[in-house]
Short mmCIF file of N, CA and C in Angstrom, two decimals:
data_model
loop_
_atom_site.label_atom_id
_atom_site.label_comp_id
_atom_site.label_asym_id
_atom_site.label_seq_id
_atom_site.Cartn_x
_atom_site.Cartn_y
_atom_site.Cartn_z
N GLN A 915 35.31 -13.37 -4.84
CA GLN A 915 34.46 -12.28 -5.33
C GLN A 915 33.95 -11.49 -4.15
N VAL A 916 34.13 -10.17 -4.22
CA VAL A 916 33.70 -9.32 -3.12
C VAL A 916 32.19 -9.20 -3.16
N PRO A 917 31.52 -9.46 -2.04
CA PRO A 917 30.05 -9.38 -2.07
C PRO A 917 29.58 -7.94 -2.12
N LEU A 918 28.42 -7.77 -2.78
CA LEU A 918 27.78 -6.48 -2.79
C LEU A 918 27.07 -6.25 -1.47
N VAL A 919 27.03 -5.02 -1.01
CA VAL A 919 26.35 -4.69 0.23
C VAL A 919 25.47 -3.48 0.00
N GLU A 920 24.17 -3.65 0.23
CA GLU A 920 23.25 -2.52 0.16
C GLU A 920 23.05 -1.95 1.56
N SER A 921 22.75 -0.67 1.61
CA SER A 921 22.40 -0.04 2.88
C SER A 921 21.46 1.12 2.60
N GLY A 922 20.82 1.61 3.67
CA GLY A 922 19.99 2.80 3.55
C GLY A 922 18.50 2.55 3.59
N GLY A 923 18.09 1.29 3.63
CA GLY A 923 16.67 1.02 3.72
C GLY A 923 16.10 1.39 5.07
N GLY A 924 14.78 1.35 5.18
CA GLY A 924 14.15 1.66 6.45
C GLY A 924 12.68 1.91 6.29
N LEU A 925 12.08 2.49 7.34
CA LEU A 925 10.66 2.81 7.38
C LEU A 925 10.49 4.31 7.21
N VAL A 926 9.61 4.69 6.31
CA VAL A 926 9.39 6.11 6.05
C VAL A 926 7.91 6.31 5.74
N GLN A 927 7.40 7.49 6.03
CA GLN A 927 6.01 7.80 5.70
C GLN A 927 5.88 8.15 4.23
N ALA A 928 4.70 7.96 3.71
CA ALA A 928 4.44 8.32 2.32
C ALA A 928 4.80 9.79 2.10
N GLY A 929 5.45 10.04 0.97
CA GLY A 929 5.92 11.38 0.67
C GLY A 929 7.34 11.65 1.12
N GLY A 930 7.88 10.75 1.91
CA GLY A 930 9.23 10.92 2.42
C GLY A 930 10.29 10.45 1.44
N SER A 931 11.54 10.48 1.92
CA SER A 931 12.69 10.15 1.07
C SER A 931 13.64 9.19 1.78
N LEU A 932 14.33 8.41 0.98
CA LEU A 932 15.40 7.54 1.44
C LEU A 932 16.47 7.50 0.37
N THR A 933 17.70 7.25 0.81
CA THR A 933 18.79 7.05 -0.14
C THR A 933 19.43 5.70 0.11
N LEU A 934 19.44 4.86 -0.90
CA LEU A 934 20.06 3.55 -0.83
C LEU A 934 21.47 3.64 -1.41
N SER A 935 22.37 2.84 -0.85
CA SER A 935 23.74 2.80 -1.34
C SER A 935 24.13 1.36 -1.61
N CYS A 936 24.94 1.15 -2.63
CA CYS A 936 25.46 -0.18 -2.95
C CYS A 936 26.97 -0.09 -3.11
N ALA A 937 27.67 -1.02 -2.43
CA ALA A 937 29.14 -1.03 -2.51
C ALA A 937 29.64 -2.45 -2.32
N PRO A 938 30.74 -2.83 -2.87
CA PRO A 938 31.44 -2.04 -3.87
C PRO A 938 30.88 -2.34 -5.25
N GLY A 939 30.52 -1.32 -5.97
CA GLY A 939 30.14 -1.51 -7.35
C GLY A 939 31.38 -1.68 -8.18
N ARG A 940 31.29 -2.44 -9.21
CA ARG A 940 32.45 -2.65 -10.08
C ARG A 940 32.04 -2.30 -11.50
N GLY A 941 32.50 -1.18 -11.95
CA GLY A 941 32.08 -0.69 -13.25
C GLY A 941 32.93 -1.16 -14.40
N GLY A 942 33.82 -2.11 -14.18
CA GLY A 942 34.74 -2.47 -15.24
C GLY A 942 34.21 -3.37 -16.31
N ASN A 943 33.01 -3.93 -16.10
CA ASN A 943 32.54 -4.88 -17.09
C ASN A 943 31.82 -4.21 -18.25
N GLY A 944 31.61 -2.93 -18.17
CA GLY A 944 31.03 -2.21 -19.29
C GLY A 944 29.53 -2.21 -19.33
N TYR A 945 28.87 -2.89 -18.41
CA TYR A 945 27.42 -2.95 -18.40
C TYR A 945 26.86 -2.04 -17.31
N PRO A 946 25.66 -1.58 -17.52
CA PRO A 946 25.04 -0.76 -16.48
C PRO A 946 24.85 -1.53 -15.17
N MET A 947 24.88 -0.78 -14.08
CA MET A 947 24.59 -1.32 -12.76
C MET A 947 23.36 -0.60 -12.23
N GLY A 948 22.69 -1.23 -11.30
CA GLY A 948 21.50 -0.55 -10.82
C GLY A 948 20.74 -1.31 -9.76
N TRP A 949 19.43 -1.10 -9.76
CA TRP A 949 18.58 -1.60 -8.70
C TRP A 949 17.35 -2.32 -9.24
N PHE A 950 16.98 -3.37 -8.53
CA PHE A 950 15.72 -4.05 -8.71
C PHE A 950 15.01 -4.05 -7.36
N ARG A 951 13.75 -4.41 -7.35
CA ARG A 951 13.01 -4.54 -6.10
C ARG A 951 12.03 -5.68 -6.19
N GLN A 952 11.69 -6.23 -5.02
CA GLN A 952 10.75 -7.33 -4.97
C GLN A 952 9.84 -7.16 -3.76
N ALA A 953 8.56 -7.04 -4.03
CA ALA A 953 7.56 -6.95 -2.98
C ALA A 953 7.03 -8.36 -2.69
N PRO A 954 6.46 -8.58 -1.51
CA PRO A 954 5.95 -9.92 -1.17
C PRO A 954 4.93 -10.41 -2.20
N GLY A 955 5.13 -11.62 -2.66
CA GLY A 955 4.20 -12.22 -3.60
C GLY A 955 4.34 -11.73 -5.03
N LYS A 956 5.33 -10.90 -5.30
CA LYS A 956 5.51 -10.36 -6.65
C LYS A 956 6.88 -10.73 -7.19
N GLN A 957 7.02 -10.64 -8.50
CA GLN A 957 8.31 -10.91 -9.12
C GLN A 957 9.26 -9.73 -8.90
N ARG A 958 10.55 -10.04 -8.94
CA ARG A 958 11.54 -8.99 -8.84
C ARG A 958 11.44 -8.12 -10.10
N GLU A 959 11.46 -6.80 -9.90
CA GLU A 959 11.28 -5.91 -11.03
C GLU A 959 12.39 -4.87 -11.09
N PHE A 960 12.68 -4.44 -12.31
CA PHE A 960 13.70 -3.44 -12.55
C PHE A 960 13.24 -2.08 -12.02
N VAL A 961 14.20 -1.34 -11.44
CA VAL A 961 13.90 0.00 -10.94
C VAL A 961 14.70 1.06 -11.72
N ALA A 962 16.02 0.93 -11.73
CA ALA A 962 16.86 1.95 -12.36
C ALA A 962 18.24 1.40 -12.63
N ALA A 963 18.93 2.01 -13.61
CA ALA A 963 20.30 1.60 -13.92
C ALA A 963 21.11 2.81 -14.36
N VAL A 964 22.41 2.72 -14.13
CA VAL A 964 23.34 3.76 -14.57
C VAL A 964 24.52 3.11 -15.25
N HIS A 965 24.92 3.68 -16.39
CA HIS A 965 26.09 3.18 -17.09
C HIS A 965 27.31 3.84 -16.48
N TRP A 966 28.25 3.01 -16.06
CA TRP A 966 29.36 3.50 -15.24
C TRP A 966 30.20 4.53 -15.95
N SER A 967 30.48 4.34 -17.24
CA SER A 967 31.41 5.24 -17.93
C SER A 967 30.71 6.48 -18.49
N SER A 968 29.48 6.32 -18.97
CA SER A 968 28.79 7.44 -19.61
C SER A 968 27.87 8.21 -18.66
N ASN A 969 27.57 7.61 -17.51
CA ASN A 969 26.60 8.17 -16.56
C ASN A 969 25.19 8.25 -17.12
N SER A 970 24.92 7.61 -18.23
CA SER A 970 23.54 7.59 -18.73
C SER A 970 22.68 6.73 -17.81
N THR A 971 21.42 7.10 -17.69
CA THR A 971 20.53 6.43 -16.74
C THR A 971 19.24 5.98 -17.43
N VAL A 972 18.59 5.00 -16.82
CA VAL A 972 17.30 4.55 -17.29
C VAL A 972 16.47 4.17 -16.07
N TYR A 973 15.16 4.41 -16.16
CA TYR A 973 14.27 4.19 -15.02
C TYR A 973 13.02 3.44 -15.45
N ALA A 974 12.47 2.69 -14.52
CA ALA A 974 11.15 2.12 -14.73
C ALA A 974 10.14 3.27 -14.72
N ASP A 975 9.08 3.11 -15.49
CA ASP A 975 8.06 4.17 -15.58
C ASP A 975 7.49 4.50 -14.20
N SER A 976 7.39 3.52 -13.34
CA SER A 976 6.75 3.72 -12.04
C SER A 976 7.55 4.63 -11.12
N VAL A 977 8.84 4.84 -11.42
CA VAL A 977 9.67 5.66 -10.53
C VAL A 977 10.21 6.90 -11.20
N LYS A 978 9.96 7.06 -12.48
CA LYS A 978 10.48 8.24 -13.20
C LYS A 978 10.00 9.52 -12.54
N GLY A 979 10.94 10.45 -12.39
CA GLY A 979 10.60 11.73 -11.79
C GLY A 979 10.65 11.73 -10.28
N ARG A 980 10.75 10.55 -9.67
CA ARG A 980 10.79 10.45 -8.20
C ARG A 980 12.12 9.87 -7.71
N PHE A 981 12.69 8.95 -8.46
CA PHE A 981 13.94 8.29 -8.07
C PHE A 981 15.07 8.80 -8.96
N SER A 982 16.28 8.79 -8.38
CA SER A 982 17.45 9.21 -9.13
C SER A 982 18.62 8.29 -8.78
N ILE A 983 19.25 7.73 -9.81
CA ILE A 983 20.39 6.84 -9.60
C ILE A 983 21.66 7.58 -9.99
N SER A 984 22.71 7.37 -9.23
CA SER A 984 23.95 8.07 -9.52
C SER A 984 25.14 7.32 -8.92
N ARG A 985 26.30 7.67 -9.39
CA ARG A 985 27.52 7.14 -8.78
C ARG A 985 27.75 7.89 -7.47
N GLY A 986 28.20 7.18 -6.46
CA GLY A 986 28.46 7.80 -5.19
C GLY A 986 29.82 8.47 -5.14
N ASN A 987 30.06 9.25 -4.11
CA ASN A 987 31.36 9.90 -3.95
C ASN A 987 32.45 8.90 -3.60
N ALA A 988 32.08 7.91 -2.79
CA ALA A 988 33.05 6.88 -2.45
C ALA A 988 33.32 6.01 -3.67
N ARG A 989 34.53 5.53 -3.76
CA ARG A 989 34.94 4.76 -4.93
C ARG A 989 34.07 3.52 -5.08
N ASN A 990 33.62 3.31 -6.29
CA ASN A 990 32.87 2.09 -6.62
C ASN A 990 31.59 1.92 -5.81
N THR A 991 30.91 3.02 -5.54
CA THR A 991 29.59 2.91 -4.94
C THR A 991 28.58 3.59 -5.86
N PHE A 992 27.33 3.19 -5.75
CA PHE A 992 26.29 3.92 -6.44
C PHE A 992 25.06 4.02 -5.56
N LEU A 993 24.29 5.03 -5.82
CA LEU A 993 23.20 5.43 -4.94
C LEU A 993 21.86 5.41 -5.66
N LEU A 994 20.80 5.26 -4.89
CA LEU A 994 19.45 5.43 -5.39
C LEU A 994 18.75 6.41 -4.46
N GLN A 995 18.54 7.62 -4.92
CA GLN A 995 17.81 8.62 -4.16
C GLN A 995 16.33 8.45 -4.48
N MET A 996 15.54 8.20 -3.44
CA MET A 996 14.12 7.94 -3.63
C MET A 996 13.32 9.03 -2.94
N ASN A 997 12.58 9.80 -3.72
CA ASN A 997 11.76 10.88 -3.20
C ASN A 997 10.29 10.58 -3.44
N SER A 998 9.44 11.31 -2.75
CA SER A 998 7.99 11.17 -2.91
C SER A 998 7.57 9.70 -2.84
N LEU A 999 8.06 9.02 -1.84
CA LEU A 999 7.81 7.58 -1.73
C LEU A 999 6.34 7.29 -1.50
N ARG A 1000 5.91 6.16 -2.05
CA ARG A 1000 4.52 5.71 -1.97
C ARG A 1000 4.48 4.34 -1.31
N PRO A 1001 3.36 3.98 -0.72
CA PRO A 1001 3.26 2.64 -0.12
C PRO A 1001 3.61 1.53 -1.12
N GLU A 1002 3.27 1.73 -2.38
CA GLU A 1002 3.56 0.69 -3.39
C GLU A 1002 5.05 0.58 -3.71
N ASP A 1003 5.87 1.49 -3.18
CA ASP A 1003 7.32 1.36 -3.34
C ASP A 1003 7.92 0.41 -2.30
N SER A 1004 7.12 -0.02 -1.34
CA SER A 1004 7.61 -0.93 -0.30
C SER A 1004 8.05 -2.25 -0.92
N ALA A 1005 9.28 -2.65 -0.63
CA ALA A 1005 9.86 -3.86 -1.22
C ALA A 1005 11.26 -4.05 -0.64
N VAL A 1006 11.83 -5.21 -0.95
CA VAL A 1006 13.25 -5.40 -0.72
C VAL A 1006 13.97 -4.92 -1.98
N TYR A 1007 14.92 -4.04 -1.81
CA TYR A 1007 15.65 -3.47 -2.94
C TYR A 1007 17.02 -4.15 -3.03
N TYR A 1008 17.36 -4.56 -4.26
CA TYR A 1008 18.60 -5.28 -4.52
C TYR A 1008 19.45 -4.51 -5.52
N CYS A 1009 20.74 -4.39 -5.26
CA CYS A 1009 21.59 -3.82 -6.29
C CYS A 1009 22.10 -4.95 -7.19
N ALA A 1010 22.38 -4.58 -8.41
CA ALA A 1010 22.70 -5.53 -9.47
C ALA A 1010 23.87 -5.00 -10.29
N THR A 1011 24.70 -5.90 -10.78
CA THR A 1011 25.98 -5.45 -11.35
C THR A 1011 26.10 -5.53 -12.87
N GLN A 1012 25.17 -6.20 -13.54
CA GLN A 1012 25.32 -6.37 -14.99
C GLN A 1012 23.94 -6.42 -15.62
N ILE A 1013 23.40 -5.25 -15.86
CA ILE A 1013 22.03 -5.16 -16.33
C ILE A 1013 22.02 -5.05 -17.85
N LYS A 1014 21.17 -5.85 -18.46
CA LYS A 1014 21.01 -5.83 -19.90
C LYS A 1014 19.53 -5.82 -20.23
N TYR A 1015 19.22 -5.24 -21.37
CA TYR A 1015 17.85 -5.30 -21.87
C TYR A 1015 17.75 -6.53 -22.74
N TYR A 1016 16.96 -7.50 -22.31
CA TYR A 1016 16.93 -8.81 -22.96
C TYR A 1016 15.51 -9.33 -22.98
N GLU A 1017 15.05 -9.69 -24.14
CA GLU A 1017 13.72 -10.26 -24.32
C GLU A 1017 12.65 -9.38 -23.67
N GLY A 1018 12.76 -8.09 -23.96
CA GLY A 1018 11.69 -7.18 -23.58
C GLY A 1018 11.73 -6.65 -22.17
N ALA A 1019 12.82 -6.93 -21.43
CA ALA A 1019 12.88 -6.44 -20.06
C ALA A 1019 14.33 -6.25 -19.64
N TYR A 1020 14.52 -5.39 -18.64
CA TYR A 1020 15.85 -5.25 -18.06
C TYR A 1020 16.07 -6.40 -17.09
N ARG A 1021 17.22 -7.04 -17.22
CA ARG A 1021 17.53 -8.22 -16.40
C ARG A 1021 18.96 -8.10 -15.90
N ASN A 1022 19.22 -8.74 -14.76
CA ASN A 1022 20.57 -8.75 -14.21
C ASN A 1022 21.27 -10.05 -14.56
N PHE A 1023 22.41 -9.94 -15.20
CA PHE A 1023 23.21 -11.11 -15.54
C PHE A 1023 24.46 -11.19 -14.67
N GLY A 1024 24.53 -10.38 -13.64
CA GLY A 1024 25.68 -10.38 -12.75
C GLY A 1024 25.28 -10.72 -11.33
N SER A 1025 26.00 -10.16 -10.39
CA SER A 1025 25.78 -10.46 -8.98
C SER A 1025 24.61 -9.67 -8.41
N TRP A 1026 24.08 -10.21 -7.31
CA TRP A 1026 23.05 -9.53 -6.52
C TRP A 1026 23.61 -9.21 -5.15
N GLY A 1027 23.12 -8.12 -4.57
CA GLY A 1027 23.37 -7.89 -3.16
C GLY A 1027 22.39 -8.69 -2.33
N GLN A 1028 22.49 -8.53 -1.01
CA GLN A 1028 21.61 -9.30 -0.12
C GLN A 1028 20.24 -8.66 0.04
N GLY A 1029 20.11 -7.41 -0.38
CA GLY A 1029 18.84 -6.72 -0.31
C GLY A 1029 18.70 -5.85 0.92
N THR A 1030 17.93 -4.78 0.79
CA THR A 1030 17.64 -3.90 1.92
C THR A 1030 16.15 -3.56 1.87
N GLN A 1031 15.50 -3.65 3.01
CA GLN A 1031 14.05 -3.47 3.08
C GLN A 1031 13.69 -1.99 3.11
N VAL A 1032 12.75 -1.64 2.25
CA VAL A 1032 12.16 -0.30 2.26
C VAL A 1032 10.67 -0.46 2.54
N THR A 1033 10.18 0.21 3.57
CA THR A 1033 8.77 0.16 3.93
C THR A 1033 8.23 1.57 3.98
N VAL A 1034 7.17 1.81 3.22
CA VAL A 1034 6.55 3.13 3.16
C VAL A 1034 5.15 3.02 3.75
N SER A 1035 4.93 3.75 4.82
CA SER A 1035 3.62 3.70 5.49
C SER A 1035 2.71 4.79 4.93
N SER A 1036 1.42 4.47 4.90
CA SER A 1036 0.46 5.43 4.34
C SER A 1036 -0.06 6.37 5.41
#
């Protein structure tokens, strides 16, 4: 199994932007792919997902209007464009390959990447 690799994390000031990339995404299983994040001392939480064939998207309320998920230009990659970043967006961001809405929350039933750190300074 080819491992997922995230990239694009880093340190940015509040109000700034970052773009995360995940590769190789594999859209053949029919389920949405996307991103979760985990801050220190907190549970991993859903951020955004995109359905590979329809391009339909879904976002957590906390990032709506600021983050945008999309398929990348490179084959089997997908991106998370993060704008107007806030200190509370600081976390390790993980890409996920098989996201389903189950028991009241979006959950990943597929592979995880190794994570990429995003730090937003105030």
